[in-house]
């Protein structure tokens, strides 16, 4: 993954892409170079973070009811 990101950054720099266009460019290049597996992993990460956030919120709300 490190090599893929490094290659994407080099390509971004070669093309002169900067600022707010950097993130979308890098994400699309990483998805392209991983044949979509990085996108699947990121979606699972977001879903897991949402689950964990919900569990924390439930526990926190129960603390304040006592």
PDB file of C-alpha atoms in Angstrom:
ATOM      1  CA  UNK A   1       0.000   0.000   0.000  1.00  0.00           C
ATOM      2  CA  UNK A   2       2.850   2.349   0.821  1.00  0.00           C
ATOM      3  CA  UNK A   3       4.290   1.925  -2.684  1.00  0.00           C
ATOM      4  CA  UNK A   4       0.887   2.540  -4.273  1.00  0.00           C
ATOM      5  CA  UNK A   5       0.387   5.740  -2.284  1.00  0.00           C
ATOM      6  CA  UNK A   6       3.926   6.876  -3.037  1.00  0.00           C
ATOM      7  CA  UNK A   7       3.407   6.298  -6.775  1.00  0.00           C
ATOM      8  CA  UNK A   8       0.111   8.203  -6.651  1.00  0.00           C
ATOM      9  CA  UNK A   9       1.778  11.133  -4.874  1.00  0.00           C
ATOM     10  CA  UNK A  10       4.567  11.206  -7.468  1.00  0.00           C
ATOM     11  CA  UNK A  11       2.010  11.217 -10.274  1.00  0.00           C
ATOM     12  CA  UNK A  12       0.044  13.969  -8.552  1.00  0.00           C
ATOM     13  CA  UNK A  13       3.173  16.085  -8.221  1.00  0.00           C
ATOM     14  CA  UNK A  14       4.168  15.447 -11.846  1.00  0.00           C
ATOM     15  CA  UNK A  15       0.733  16.613 -12.978  1.00  0.00           C
ATOM     16  CA  UNK A  16       0.894  19.690 -10.722  1.00  0.00           C
ATOM     17  CA  UNK A  17      -2.245  18.770  -8.821  1.00  0.00           C
ATOM     18  CA  UNK A  18      -2.502  20.687  -5.547  1.00  0.00           C
ATOM     19  CA  UNK A  19      -4.947  21.962  -2.962  1.00  0.00           C
ATOM     20  CA  UNK A  20      -8.469  20.657  -2.766  1.00  0.00           C
ATOM     21  CA  UNK A  21      -7.967  18.488  -5.864  1.00  0.00           C
ATOM     22  CA  UNK A  22      -5.231  16.455  -4.153  1.00  0.00           C
ATOM     23  CA  UNK A  23      -7.429  14.201  -2.030  1.00  0.00           C
ATOM     24  CA  UNK A  24      -9.863  13.146  -4.775  1.00  0.00           C
ATOM     25  CA  UNK A  25      -6.953  12.499  -7.138  1.00  0.00           C
ATOM     26  CA  UNK A  26      -5.059  10.387  -4.603  1.00  0.00           C
ATOM     27  CA  UNK A  27      -8.131   8.403  -3.568  1.00  0.00           C
ATOM     28  CA  UNK A  28      -9.067   7.646  -7.173  1.00  0.00           C
ATOM     29  CA  UNK A  29      -5.508   6.567  -8.012  1.00  0.00           C
ATOM     30  CA  UNK A  30      -5.325   4.275  -4.986  1.00  0.00           C
ATOM     31  CA  UNK A  31      -8.692   2.717  -5.890  1.00  0.00           C
ATOM     32  CA  UNK A  32      -7.496   2.273  -9.476  1.00  0.00           C
ATOM     33  CA  UNK A  33      -4.152   0.739  -8.501  1.00  0.00           C
ATOM     34  CA  UNK A  34      -5.741  -1.640  -5.960  1.00  0.00           C
ATOM     35  CA  UNK A  35      -8.474  -2.641  -8.412  1.00  0.00           C
ATOM     36  CA  UNK A  36     -11.126  -1.391  -6.008  1.00  0.00           C
ATOM     37  CA  UNK A  37     -10.021  -3.294  -2.930  1.00  0.00           C
ATOM     38  CA  UNK A  38      -9.006  -0.096  -1.123  1.00  0.00           C
ATOM     39  CA  UNK A  39     -12.492   1.304  -1.651  1.00  0.00           C
ATOM     40  CA  UNK A  40     -14.051  -1.837  -0.176  1.00  0.00           C
ATOM     41  CA  UNK A  41     -11.695  -1.594   2.813  1.00  0.00           C
ATOM     42  CA  UNK A  42     -12.516   2.097   3.348  1.00  0.00           C
ATOM     43  CA  UNK A  43     -16.254   1.409   3.230  1.00  0.00           C
ATOM     44  CA  UNK A  44     -15.873  -1.320   5.856  1.00  0.00           C
ATOM     45  CA  UNK A  45     -13.794   1.064   7.995  1.00  0.00           C
ATOM     46  CA  UNK A  46     -16.511   3.735   7.844  1.00  0.00           C
ATOM     47  CA  UNK A  47     -19.202   1.215   8.747  1.00  0.00           C
ATOM     48  CA  UNK A  48     -17.159  -0.121  11.653  1.00  0.00           C
ATOM     49  CA  UNK A  49     -16.509   3.408  12.930  1.00  0.00           C
ATOM     50  CA  UNK A  50     -20.246   4.134  12.790  1.00  0.00           C
ATOM     51  CA  UNK A  51     -21.009   0.952  14.746  1.00  0.00           C
ATOM     52  CA  UNK A  52     -18.398   1.774  17.352  1.00  0.00           C
ATOM     53  CA  UNK A  53     -19.636   5.367  17.631  1.00  0.00           C
ATOM     54  CA  UNK A  54     -23.184   4.129  18.189  1.00  0.00           C
ATOM     55  CA  UNK A  55     -22.038   1.704  20.890  1.00  0.00           C
ATOM     56  CA  UNK A  56     -20.118   4.479  22.646  1.00  0.00           C
ATOM     57  CA  UNK A  57     -23.134   6.793  22.442  1.00  0.00           C
ATOM     58  CA  UNK A  58     -25.381   4.147  23.975  1.00  0.00           C
ATOM     59  CA  UNK A  59     -22.982   3.490  26.849  1.00  0.00           C
ATOM     60  CA  UNK A  60     -22.472   7.211  27.443  1.00  0.00           C
ATOM     61  CA  UNK A  61     -26.223   7.890  27.548  1.00  0.00           C
ATOM     62  CA  UNK A  62     -26.696   5.067  30.046  1.00  0.00           C
ATOM     63  CA  UNK A  63     -24.051   6.582  32.353  1.00  0.00           C
ATOM     64  CA  UNK A  64     -26.043   9.796  32.602  1.00  0.00           C
ATOM     65  CA  UNK A  65     -29.316   8.047  33.425  1.00  0.00           C
ATOM     66  CA  UNK A  66     -28.035   6.713  36.748  1.00  0.00           C
TER      67      UNK A  66
END
